[in-house]
Amino acid sequence: MNDGKRTPWIVGVSGASGTPYAAAVLRGLLDAGESVDLVVSRASRLTLLDETGISFRDAHWREDLAAWLARGADGKPDTFDVSGALDGVRYWAAGDLAAGPSSGSYPAKGMLVVPASTAAVAGVALGLSKDLLQRVASVTLKERRPLVVAVRETPLNGQTLKHMVALDEAGAVVLPASPAFYAGATHIQDLVDFVAGRVLDAAGVPHELYRRWEGELGGATRSD
């Protein structure tokens, strides 16, 4: 994965709708050869069950994660081959506030919260640390490491907007999960991958998840 000292990206999955975004980000990190520490909030398990039919269990996280990452955004199972990819993943239970990433001394490159619910945004902005996801985000900010918060909610009320400004002022990248169409999307997976790619862009992780703008009109309709 790297030079022998494991320094992962921490991915936090909150309860907002958008579990395919999280799956695409995780696949992108693993495809780039990155190590990943994963925190799945309790609320996100309900969303994952509702959106995919997958029950995410602490005792069986590896097989549940494999089923999740193999699933396409259109709901088709076994769309992606993730065999062997999970060797780079370490899982931490959301209620484990003594987990490694809860300390600033734990080596990490930064954190990606995707999708981020308004509750998660508020918790991180206010420094509540009510669960491991919020605690790790707070640690990431205090250690001046990259924090990308992929907000998935609409419309946004004034209080949430204030929380987002607070995160921006604290040094986080606030990245609404807003797909674009100039990349030539023809499938729901393309739209999901665009958002995931922008998350990875913000983290400085290389990927080929979407066609980049090159200053040429009509590029989205090219077949090459």
JSON list of C-alpha atoms in Angstrom, two decimals:
[
{"chain": "A", "resi": 1, "resn": "MET", "atom": "CA", "xyz": [0.00, 0.00, 0.00]},
{"chain": "A", "resi": 2, "resn": "ASN", "atom": "CA", "xyz": [2.77, 2.46, 0.86]},
{"chain": "A", "resi": 3, "resn": "ASP", "atom": "CA", "xyz": [6.26, 2.58, 2.31]},
{"chain": "A", "resi": 4, "resn": "GLY", "atom": "CA", "xyz": [5.53, 0.04, 5.04]},
{"chain": "A", "resi": 5, "resn": "LYS", "atom": "CA", "xyz": [4.00, 2.43, 7.55]},
{"chain": "A", "resi": 6, "resn": "ARG", "atom": "CA", "xyz": [0.27, 2.21, 7.20]},
{"chain": "A", "resi": 7, "resn": "THR", "atom": "CA", "xyz": [-1.20, 5.71, 6.90]},
{"chain": "A", "resi": 8, "resn": "PRO", "atom": "CA", "xyz": [-4.85, 5.36, 5.87]},
{"chain": "A", "resi": 9, "resn": "TRP", "atom": "CA", "xyz": [-7.57, 7.64, 4.69]},
{"chain": "A", "resi": 10, "resn": "ILE", "atom": "CA", "xyz": [-10.44, 7.46, 7.16]},
{"chain": "A", "resi": 11, "resn": "VAL", "atom": "CA", "xyz": [-13.86, 7.19, 5.52]},
{"chain": "A", "resi": 12, "resn": "GLY", "atom": "CA", "xyz": [-16.88, 8.02, 7.64]},
{"chain": "A", "resi": 13, "resn": "VAL", "atom": "CA", "xyz": [-20.33, 7.05, 6.38]},
{"chain": "A", "resi": 14, "resn": "SER", "atom": "CA", "xyz": [-23.22, 8.90, 8.02]},
{"chain": "A", "resi": 15, "resn": "GLY", "atom": "CA", "xyz": [-26.96, 8.31, 7.81]},
{"chain": "A", "resi": 16, "resn": "ALA", "atom": "CA", "xyz": [-27.73, 10.52, 4.82]},
{"chain": "A", "resi": 17, "resn": "SER", "atom": "CA", "xyz": [-29.10, 8.98, 1.64]},
{"chain": "A", "resi": 18, "resn": "GLY", "atom": "CA", "xyz": [-26.30, 8.24, -0.80]},
{"chain": "A", "resi": 19, "resn": "THR", "atom": "CA", "xyz": [-24.61, 4.99, 0.16]},
{"chain": "A", "resi": 20, "resn": "PRO", "atom": "CA", "xyz": [-23.55, 4.47, -3.50]},
{"chain": "A", "resi": 21, "resn": "TYR", "atom": "CA", "xyz": [-21.38, 7.61, -3.13]},
{"chain": "A", "resi": 22, "resn": "ALA", "atom": "CA", "xyz": [-19.55, 6.03, -0.21]},
{"chain": "A", "resi": 23, "resn": "ALA", "atom": "CA", "xyz": [-19.07, 2.77, -2.10]},
{"chain": "A", "resi": 24, "resn": "ALA", "atom": "CA", "xyz": [-17.61, 4.61, -5.11]},
{"chain": "A", "resi": 25, "resn": "VAL", "atom": "CA", "xyz": [-15.21, 6.59, -2.91]},
{"chain": "A", "resi": 26, "resn": "LEU", "atom": "CA", "xyz": [-14.07, 3.43, -1.16]},
{"chain": "A", "resi": 27, "resn": "ARG", "atom": "CA", "xyz": [-13.48, 1.64, -4.46]},
{"chain": "A", "resi": 28, "resn": "GLY", "atom": "CA", "xyz": [-11.59, 4.67, -5.77]},
{"chain": "A", "resi": 29, "resn": "LEU", "atom": "CA", "xyz": [-9.29, 4.77, -2.74]},
{"chain": "A", "resi": 30, "resn": "LEU", "atom": "CA", "xyz": [-8.59, 1.04, -2.92]},
{"chain": "A", "resi": 31, "resn": "ASP", "atom": "CA", "xyz": [-8.00, 1.19, -6.69]},
{"chain": "A", "resi": 32, "resn": "ALA", "atom": "CA", "xyz": [-5.44, 3.95, -6.03]},
{"chain": "A", "resi": 33, "resn": "GLY", "atom": "CA", "xyz": [-3.59, 1.67, -3.62]},
{"chain": "A", "resi": 34, "resn": "GLU", "atom": "CA", "xyz": [-4.63, 3.60, -0.53]},
{"chain": "A", "resi": 35, "resn": "SER", "atom": "CA", "xyz": [-5.24, 2.08, 2.89]},
{"chain": "A", "resi": 36, "resn": "VAL", "atom": "CA", "xyz": [-8.66, 2.81, 4.38]},
{"chain": "A", "resi": 37, "resn": "ASP", "atom": "CA", "xyz": [-10.04, 2.95, 7.90]},
{"chain": "A", "resi": 38, "resn": "LEU", "atom": "CA", "xyz": [-13.83, 2.70, 7.79]},
{"chain": "A", "resi": 39, "resn": "VAL", "atom": "CA", "xyz": [-16.39, 4.05, 10.27]},
{"chain": "A", "resi": 40, "resn": "VAL", "atom": "CA", "xyz": [-20.06, 3.31, 9.54]},
{"chain": "A", "resi": 41, "resn": "SER", "atom": "CA", "xyz": [-22.48, 5.19, 11.78]},
{"chain": "A", "resi": 42, "resn": "ARG", "atom": "CA", "xyz": [-25.47, 3.47, 13.33]},
{"chain": "A", "resi": 43, "resn": "ALA", "atom": "CA", "xyz": [-27.87, 5.64, 11.32]},
{"chain": "A", "resi": 44, "resn": "SER", "atom": "CA", "xyz": [-26.08, 4.81, 8.07]},
{"chain": "A", "resi": 45, "resn": "ARG", "atom": "CA", "xyz": [-26.75, 1.11, 8.62]},
{"chain": "A", "resi": 46, "resn": "LEU", "atom": "CA", "xyz": [-30.47, 1.82, 8.34]},
{"chain": "A", "resi": 47, "resn": "THR", "atom": "CA", "xyz": [-29.91, 3.81, 5.17]},
{"chain": "A", "resi": 48, "resn": "LEU", "atom": "CA", "xyz": [-27.70, 1.08, 3.72]},
{"chain": "A", "resi": 49, "resn": "LEU", "atom": "CA", "xyz": [-30.34, -1.54, 4.48]},
{"chain": "A", "resi": 50, "resn": "ASP", "atom": "CA", "xyz": [-33.03, 0.62, 2.89]},
{"chain": "A", "resi": 51, "resn": "GLU", "atom": "CA", "xyz": [-31.02, 1.51, -0.24]},
{"chain": "A", "resi": 52, "resn": "THR", "atom": "CA", "xyz": [-29.31, -1.82, -0.87]},
{"chain": "A", "resi": 53, "resn": "GLY", "atom": "CA", "xyz": [-30.91, -4.50, 1.29]},
{"chain": "A", "resi": 54, "resn": "ILE", "atom": "CA", "xyz": [-27.53, -5.12, 2.92]},
{"chain": "A", "resi": 55, "resn": "SER", "atom": "CA", "xyz": [-27.31, -5.45, 6.70]},
{"chain": "A", "resi": 56, "resn": "PHE", "atom": "CA", "xyz": [-23.95, -4.13, 7.87]},
{"chain": "A", "resi": 57, "resn": "ARG", "atom": "CA", "xyz": [-22.82, -6.12, 10.91]},
{"chain": "A", "resi": 58, "resn": "ASP", "atom": "CA", "xyz": [-19.77, -5.53, 13.10]},
{"chain": "A", "resi": 59, "resn": "ALA", "atom": "CA", "xyz": [-19.00, -9.23, 13.36]},
{"chain": "A", "resi": 60, "resn": "HIS", "atom": "CA", "xyz": [-19.34, -9.77, 9.61]},
{"chain": "A", "resi": 61, "resn": "TRP", "atom": "CA", "xyz": [-18.22, -6.40, 8.30]},
{"chain": "A", "resi": 62, "resn": "ARG", "atom": "CA", "xyz": [-15.84, -7.81, 5.71]},
{"chain": "A", "resi": 63, "resn": "GLU", "atom": "CA", "xyz": [-18.41, -9.90, 3.85]},
{"chain": "A", "resi": 64, "resn": "ASP", "atom": "CA", "xyz": [-21.05, -7.17, 4.16]},
{"chain": "A", "resi": 65, "resn": "LEU", "atom": "CA", "xyz": [-18.63, -4.55, 2.85]},
{"chain": "A", "resi": 66, "resn": "ALA", "atom": "CA", "xyz": [-17.67, -6.81, -0.06]},
{"chain": "A", "resi": 67, "resn": "ALA", "atom": "CA", "xyz": [-21.33, -7.16, -1.04]},
{"chain": "A", "resi": 68, "resn": "TRP", "atom": "CA", "xyz": [-21.81, -3.40, -0.76]},
{"chain": "A", "resi": 69, "resn": "LEU", "atom": "CA", "xyz": [-18.77, -2.45, -2.84]},
{"chain": "A", "resi": 70, "resn": "ALA", "atom": "CA", "xyz": [-19.57, -5.03, -5.51]},
{"chain": "A", "resi": 71, "resn": "ARG", "atom": "CA", "xyz": [-23.04, -3.55, -5.99]},
{"chain": "A", "resi": 72, "resn": "GLY", "atom": "CA", "xyz": [-23.66, -1.01, -8.76]},
{"chain": "A", "resi": 73, "resn": "ALA", "atom": "CA", "xyz": [-25.49, 2.25, -8.20]},
{"chain": "A", "resi": 74, "resn": "ASP", "atom": "CA", "xyz": [-28.42, 0.77, -10.15]},
{"chain": "A", "resi": 75, "resn": "GLY", "atom": "CA", "xyz": [-28.76, -1.97, -7.55]},
{"chain": "A", "resi": 76, "resn": "LYS", "atom": "CA", "xyz": [-27.23, -4.81, -9.57]},
{"chain": "A", "resi": 77, "resn": "PRO", "atom": "CA", "xyz": [-25.06, -7.13, -7.44]},
{"chain": "A", "resi": 78, "resn": "ASP", "atom": "CA", "xyz": [-21.58, -8.22, -8.51]},
{"chain": "A", "resi": 79, "resn": "THR", "atom": "CA", "xyz": [-21.15, -5.20, -10.81]},
{"chain": "A", "resi": 80, "resn": "PHE", "atom": "CA", "xyz": [-17.63, -4.58, -9.52]},
{"chain": "A", "resi": 81, "resn": "ASP", "atom": "CA", "xyz": [-14.87, -7.06, -8.75]},
{"chain": "A", "resi": 82, "resn": "VAL", "atom": "CA", "xyz": [-13.60, -6.27, -5.27]},
{"chain": "A", "resi": 83, "resn": "SER", "atom": "CA", "xyz": [-11.93, -9.59, -4.56]},
{"chain": "A", "resi": 84, "resn": "GLY", "atom": "CA", "xyz": [-8.72, -8.98, -2.65]},
{"chain": "A", "resi": 85, "resn": "ALA", "atom": "CA", "xyz": [-9.34, -5.23, -2.44]},
{"chain": "A", "resi": 86, "resn": "LEU", "atom": "CA", "xyz": [-10.48, -5.35, 1.18]},
{"chain": "A", "resi": 87, "resn": "ASP", "atom": "CA", "xyz": [-7.02, -6.29, 2.43]},
{"chain": "A", "resi": 88, "resn": "GLY", "atom": "CA", "xyz": [-6.35, -2.56, 2.70]},
{"chain": "A", "resi": 89, "resn": "VAL", "atom": "CA", "xyz": [-9.41, -1.88, 4.90]},
{"chain": "A", "resi": 90, "resn": "ARG", "atom": "CA", "xyz": [-9.61, -1.69, 8.68]},
{"chain": "A", "resi": 91, "resn": "TYR", "atom": "CA", "xyz": [-13.02, -1.32, 10.29]},
{"chain": "A", "resi": 92, "resn": "TRP", "atom": "CA", "xyz": [-13.85, 0.52, 13.51]},
{"chain": "A", "resi": 93, "resn": "ALA", "atom": "CA", "xyz": [-17.26, 0.32, 15.21]},
{"chain": "A", "resi": 94, "resn": "ALA", "atom": "CA", "xyz": [-19.05, 3.66, 15.47]},
{"chain": "A", "resi": 95, "resn": "GLY", "atom": "CA", "xyz": [-19.47, 3.31, 19.24]},
{"chain": "A", "resi": 96, "resn": "ASP", "atom": "CA", "xyz": [-15.79, 2.59, 19.89]},
{"chain": "A", "resi": 97, "resn": "LEU", "atom": "CA", "xyz": [-14.54, 5.93, 21.17]},
{"chain": "A", "resi": 98, "resn": "ALA", "atom": "CA", "xyz": [-11.28, 4.27, 22.20]},
{"chain": "A", "resi": 99, "resn": "ALA", "atom": "CA", "xyz": [-10.54, 3.29, 18.59]},
{"chain": "A", "resi": 100, "resn": "GLY", "atom": "CA", "xyz": [-7.19, 4.22, 17.09]},
{"chain": "A", "resi": 101, "resn": "PRO", "atom": "CA", "xyz": [-8.44, 7.11, 14.92]},
{"chain": "A", "resi": 102, "resn": "SER", "atom": "CA", "xyz": [-9.99, 8.81, 17.98]},
{"chain": "A", "resi": 103, "resn": "SER", "atom": "CA", "xyz": [-6.51, 10.02, 18.89]},
{"chain": "A", "resi": 104, "resn": "GLY", "atom": "CA", "xyz": [-4.47, 12.62, 17.06]},
{"chain": "A", "resi": 105, "resn": "SER", "atom": "CA", "xyz": [-1.41, 10.42, 17.50]},
{"chain": "A", "resi": 106, "resn": "TYR", "atom": "CA", "xyz": [-2.94, 7.79, 15.22]},
{"chain": "A", "resi": 107, "resn": "PRO", "atom": "CA", "xyz": [-1.36, 8.13, 11.76]},
{"chain": "A", "resi": 108, "resn": "ALA", "atom": "CA", "xyz": [-3.85, 9.13, 9.06]},
{"chain": "A", "resi": 109, "resn": "LYS", "atom": "CA", "xyz": [-3.78, 11.12, 5.83]},
{"chain": "A", "resi": 110, "resn": "GLY", "atom": "CA", "xyz": [-7.15, 12.71, 6.49]},
{"chain": "A", "resi": 111, "resn": "MET", "atom": "CA", "xyz": [-10.85, 11.95, 6.54]},
{"chain": "A", "resi": 112, "resn": "LEU", "atom": "CA", "xyz": [-13.66, 11.80, 3.98]},
{"chain": "A", "resi": 113, "resn": "VAL", "atom": "CA", "xyz": [-17.23, 11.93, 5.30]},
{"chain": "A", "resi": 114, "resn": "VAL", "atom": "CA", "xyz": [-19.46, 10.63, 2.52]},
{"chain": "A", "resi": 115, "resn": "PRO", "atom": "CA", "xyz": [-22.35, 11.00, 2.48]},
{"chain": "A", "resi": 116, "resn": "ALA", "atom": "CA", "xyz": [-22.60, 13.57, 5.27]},
{"chain": "A", "resi": 117, "resn": "SER", "atom": "CA", "xyz": [-25.98, 14.12, 6.86]},
{"chain": "A", "resi": 118, "resn": "THR", "atom": "CA", "xyz": [-26.97, 17.49, 8.30]},
{"chain": "A", "resi": 119, "resn": "ALA", "atom": "CA", "xyz": [-26.75, 15.88, 11.74]},
{"chain": "A", "resi": 120, "resn": "ALA", "atom": "CA", "xyz": [-23.16, 14.87, 11.07]},
{"chain": "A", "resi": 121, "resn": "VAL", "atom": "CA", "xyz": [-22.38, 18.34, 9.72]},
{"chain": "A", "resi": 122, "resn": "ALA", "atom": "CA", "xyz": [-23.82, 19.93, 12.87]},
{"chain": "A", "resi": 123, "resn": "GLY", "atom": "CA", "xyz": [-22.04, 17.51, 15.18]},
{"chain": "A", "resi": 124, "resn": "VAL", "atom": "CA", "xyz": [-18.65, 18.12, 13.59]},
{"chain": "A", "resi": 125, "resn": "ALA", "atom": "CA", "xyz": [-19.15, 21.88, 13.34]},
{"chain": "A", "resi": 126, "resn": "LEU", "atom": "CA", "xyz": [-20.09, 22.06, 17.03]},
{"chain": "A", "resi": 127, "resn": "GLY", "atom": "CA", "xyz": [-17.41, 19.59, 18.15]},
{"chain": "A", "resi": 128, "resn": "LEU", "atom": "CA", "xyz": [-19.95, 17.26, 19.78]},
{"chain": "A", "resi": 129, "resn": "SER", "atom": "CA", "xyz": [-18.07, 13.98, 19.19]},
{"chain": "A", "resi": 130, "resn": "LYS", "atom": "CA", "xyz": [-21.18, 11.95, 20.00]},
{"chain": "A", "resi": 131, "resn": "ASP", "atom": "CA", "xyz": [-19.82, 8.94, 18.11]},
{"chain": "A", "resi": 132, "resn": "LEU", "atom": "CA", "xyz": [-16.57, 7.82, 16.52]},
{"chain": "A", "resi": 133, "resn": "LEU", "atom": "CA", "xyz": [-17.34, 9.46, 13.18]},
{"chain": "A", "resi": 134, "resn": "GLN", "atom": "CA", "xyz": [-17.75, 12.89, 14.75]},
{"chain": "A", "resi": 135, "resn": "ARG", "atom": "CA", "xyz": [-14.78, 12.36, 17.05]},
{"chain": "A", "resi": 136, "resn": "VAL", "atom": "CA", "xyz": [-12.47, 11.43, 14.19]},
{"chain": "A", "resi": 137, "resn": "ALA", "atom": "CA", "xyz": [-13.62, 14.44, 12.17]},
{"chain": "A", "resi": 138, "resn": "SER", "atom": "CA", "xyz": [-12.85, 16.71, 15.12]},
{"chain": "A", "resi": 139, "resn": "VAL", "atom": "CA", "xyz": [-9.43, 15.10, 15.50]},
{"chain": "A", "resi": 140, "resn": "THR", "atom": "CA", "xyz": [-8.79, 15.55, 11.78]},
{"chain": "A", "resi": 141, "resn": "LEU", "atom": "CA", "xyz": [-9.51, 19.28, 12.07]},
{"chain": "A", "resi": 142, "resn": "LYS", "atom": "CA", "xyz": [-7.40, 19.82, 15.18]},
{"chain": "A", "resi": 143, "resn": "GLU", "atom": "CA", "xyz": [-4.48, 17.98, 13.60]},
{"chain": "A", "resi": 144, "resn": "ARG", "atom": "CA", "xyz": [-4.82, 20.16, 10.47]},
{"chain": "A", "resi": 145, "resn": "ARG", "atom": "CA", "xyz": [-5.34, 17.13, 8.23]},
{"chain": "A", "resi": 146, "resn": "PRO", "atom": "CA", "xyz": [-7.60, 17.23, 5.16]},
{"chain": "A", "resi": 147, "resn": "LEU", "atom": "CA", "xyz": [-11.29, 16.81, 5.94]},
{"chain": "A", "resi": 148, "resn": "VAL", "atom": "CA", "xyz": [-13.78, 16.51, 3.07]},
{"chain": "A", "resi": 149, "resn": "VAL", "atom": "CA", "xyz": [-17.47, 16.63, 3.98]},
{"chain": "A", "resi": 150, "resn": "ALA", "atom": "CA", "xyz": [-19.77, 15.49, 1.16]},
{"chain": "A", "resi": 151, "resn": "VAL", "atom": "CA", "xyz": [-23.10, 16.96, 2.26]},
{"chain": "A", "resi": 152, "resn": "ARG", "atom": "CA", "xyz": [-26.18, 15.15, 0.91]},
{"chain": "A", "resi": 153, "resn": "GLU", "atom": "CA", "xyz": [-29.33, 17.10, 1.69]},
{"chain": "A", "resi": 154, "resn": "THR", "atom": "CA", "xyz": [-31.73, 19.46, -0.07]},
{"chain": "A", "resi": 155, "resn": "PRO", "atom": "CA", "xyz": [-33.00, 22.03, 0.58]},
{"chain": "A", "resi": 156, "resn": "LEU", "atom": "CA", "xyz": [-30.61, 23.38, 3.18]},
{"chain": "A", "resi": 157, "resn": "ASN", "atom": "CA", "xyz": [-31.89, 25.48, 6.06]},
{"chain": "A", "resi": 158, "resn": "GLY", "atom": "CA", "xyz": [-30.09, 28.46, 7.53]},
{"chain": "A", "resi": 159, "resn": "GLN", "atom": "CA", "xyz": [-28.70, 26.59, 10.52]},
{"chain": "A", "resi": 160, "resn": "THR", "atom": "CA", "xyz": [-27.10, 23.92, 8.35]},
{"chain": "A", "resi": 161, "resn": "LEU", "atom": "CA", "xyz": [-25.65, 26.62, 6.09]},
{"chain": "A", "resi": 162, "resn": "LYS", "atom": "CA", "xyz": [-24.09, 28.25, 9.16]},
{"chain": "A", "resi": 163, "resn": "HIS", "atom": "CA", "xyz": [-22.62, 24.90, 10.20]},
{"chain": "A", "resi": 164, "resn": "MET", "atom": "CA", "xyz": [-21.18, 24.45, 6.70]},
{"chain": "A", "resi": 165, "resn": "VAL", "atom": "CA", "xyz": [-19.57, 27.90, 6.88]},
{"chain": "A", "resi": 166, "resn": "ALA", "atom": "CA", "xyz": [-18.11, 26.97, 10.27]},
{"chain": "A", "resi": 167, "resn": "LEU", "atom": "CA", "xyz": [-16.59, 23.82, 8.76]},
{"chain": "A", "resi": 168, "resn": "ASP", "atom": "CA", "xyz": [-15.14, 25.83, 5.88]},
{"chain": "A", "resi": 169, "resn": "GLU", "atom": "CA", "xyz": [-13.63, 28.32, 8.31]},
{"chain": "A", "resi": 170, "resn": "ALA", "atom": "CA", "xyz": [-12.16, 25.44, 10.32]},
{"chain": "A", "resi": 171, "resn": "GLY", "atom": "CA", "xyz": [-10.35, 24.21, 7.20]},
{"chain": "A", "resi": 172, "resn": "ALA", "atom": "CA", "xyz": [-12.66, 21.49, 5.91]},
{"chain": "A", "resi": 173, "resn": "VAL", "atom": "CA", "xyz": [-13.71, 21.13, 2.28]},
{"chain": "A", "resi": 174, "resn": "VAL", "atom": "CA", "xyz": [-17.50, 21.27, 2.13]},
{"chain": "A", "resi": 175, "resn": "LEU", "atom": "CA", "xyz": [-18.47, 19.34, -1.00]},
{"chain": "A", "resi": 176, "resn": "PRO", "atom": "CA", "xyz": [-22.19, 19.01, -1.74]},
{"chain": "A", "resi": 177, "resn": "ALA", "atom": "CA", "xyz": [-23.06, 15.75, -3.48]},
{"chain": "A", "resi": 178, "resn": "SER", "atom": "CA", "xyz": [-24.05, 17.52, -6.71]},
{"chain": "A", "resi": 179, "resn": "PRO", "atom": "CA", "xyz": [-23.53, 15.46, -9.88]},
{"chain": "A", "resi": 180, "resn": "ALA", "atom": "CA", "xyz": [-22.59, 17.29, -13.10]},
{"chain": "A", "resi": 181, "resn": "PHE", "atom": "CA", "xyz": [-23.53, 16.36, -16.65]},
{"chain": "A", "resi": 182, "resn": "TYR", "atom": "CA", "xyz": [-20.66, 17.78, -18.72]},
{"chain": "A", "resi": 183, "resn": "ALA", "atom": "CA", "xyz": [-18.73, 14.54, -18.24]},
{"chain": "A", "resi": 184, "resn": "GLY", "atom": "CA", "xyz": [-21.16, 12.71, -20.55]},
{"chain": "A", "resi": 185, "resn": "ALA", "atom": "CA", "xyz": [-23.19, 10.73, -18.02]},
{"chain": "A", "resi": 186, "resn": "THR", "atom": "CA", "xyz": [-25.27, 7.96, -19.60]},
{"chain": "A", "resi": 187, "resn": "HIS", "atom": "CA", "xyz": [-25.90, 5.86, -16.48]},
{"chain": "A", "resi": 188, "resn": "ILE", "atom": "CA", "xyz": [-26.66, 6.46, -12.82]},
{"chain": "A", "resi": 189, "resn": "GLN", "atom": "CA", "xyz": [-23.21, 5.08, -11.99]},
{"chain": "A", "resi": 190, "resn": "ASP", "atom": "CA", "xyz": [-21.63, 7.91, -14.00]},
{"chain": "A", "resi": 191, "resn": "LEU", "atom": "CA", "xyz": [-23.38, 10.50, -11.83]},
{"chain": "A", "resi": 192, "resn": "VAL", "atom": "CA", "xyz": [-22.33, 8.72, -8.64]},
{"chain": "A", "resi": 193, "resn": "ASP", "atom": "CA", "xyz": [-18.75, 8.39, -9.87]},
{"chain": "A", "resi": 194, "resn": "PHE", "atom": "CA", "xyz": [-18.60, 12.11, -10.68]},
{"chain": "A", "resi": 195, "resn": "VAL", "atom": "CA", "xyz": [-19.34, 13.04, -7.07]},
{"chain": "A", "resi": 196, "resn": "ALA", "atom": "CA", "xyz": [-16.97, 10.35, -5.78]},
{"chain": "A", "resi": 197, "resn": "GLY", "atom": "CA", "xyz": [-14.29, 11.63, -8.13]},
{"chain": "A", "resi": 198, "resn": "ARG", "atom": "CA", "xyz": [-14.69, 15.18, -6.86]},
{"chain": "A", "resi": 199, "resn": "VAL", "atom": "CA", "xyz": [-14.30, 13.89, -3.29]},
{"chain": "A", "resi": 200, "resn": "LEU", "atom": "CA", "xyz": [-11.07, 12.15, -4.31]},
{"chain": "A", "resi": 201, "resn": "ASP", "atom": "CA", "xyz": [-9.94, 15.29, -6.16]},
{"chain": "A", "resi": 202, "resn": "ALA", "atom": "CA", "xyz": [-10.36, 17.28, -2.94]},
{"chain": "A", "resi": 203, "resn": "ALA", "atom": "CA", "xyz": [-8.24, 14.68, -1.15]},
{"chain": "A", "resi": 204, "resn": "GLY", "atom": "CA", "xyz": [-5.56, 14.67, -3.86]},
{"chain": "A", "resi": 205, "resn": "VAL", "atom": "CA", "xyz": [-6.11, 11.00, -4.70]},
{"chain": "A", "resi": 206, "resn": "PRO", "atom": "CA", "xyz": [-5.67, 10.12, -8.40]},
{"chain": "A", "resi": 207, "resn": "HIS", "atom": "CA", "xyz": [-8.52, 8.37, -10.18]},
{"chain": "A", "resi": 208, "resn": "GLU", "atom": "CA", "xyz": [-10.27, 7.94, -13.53]},
{"chain": "A", "resi": 209, "resn": "LEU", "atom": "CA", "xyz": [-13.85, 8.05, -12.36]},
{"chain": "A", "resi": 210, "resn": "TYR", "atom": "CA", "xyz": [-15.08, 10.76, -14.74]},
{"chain": "A", "resi": 211, "resn": "ARG", "atom": "CA", "xyz": [-14.19, 12.66, -17.90]},
{"chain": "A", "resi": 212, "resn": "ARG", "atom": "CA", "xyz": [-12.53, 15.96, -17.02]},
{"chain": "A", "resi": 213, "resn": "TRP", "atom": "CA", "xyz": [-13.41, 19.27, -18.61]},
{"chain": "A", "resi": 214, "resn": "GLU", "atom": "CA", "xyz": [-10.85, 20.17, -21.26]},
{"chain": "A", "resi": 215, "resn": "GLY", "atom": "CA", "xyz": [-12.29, 23.45, -22.49]},
{"chain": "A", "resi": 216, "resn": "GLU", "atom": "CA", "xyz": [-13.99, 21.99, -25.55]},
{"chain": "A", "resi": 217, "resn": "LEU", "atom": "CA", "xyz": [-17.73, 22.32, -26.01]},
{"chain": "A", "resi": 218, "resn": "GLY", "atom": "CA", "xyz": [-19.47, 19.08, -26.91]},
{"chain": "A", "resi": 219, "resn": "GLY", "atom": "CA", "xyz": [-16.90, 16.93, -25.14]},
{"chain": "A", "resi": 220, "resn": "ALA", "atom": "CA", "xyz": [-19.62, 15.16, -23.23]},
{"chain": "A", "resi": 221, "resn": "THR", "atom": "CA", "xyz": [-21.04, 13.72, -26.45]},
{"chain": "A", "resi": 222, "resn": "ARG", "atom": "CA", "xyz": [-17.77, 12.30, -27.74]},
{"chain": "A", "resi": 223, "resn": "SER", "atom": "CA", "xyz": [-17.58, 8.53, -27.86]},
{"chain": "A", "resi": 224, "resn": "ASP", "atom": "CA", "xyz": [-13.81, 8.26, -27.25]}
]
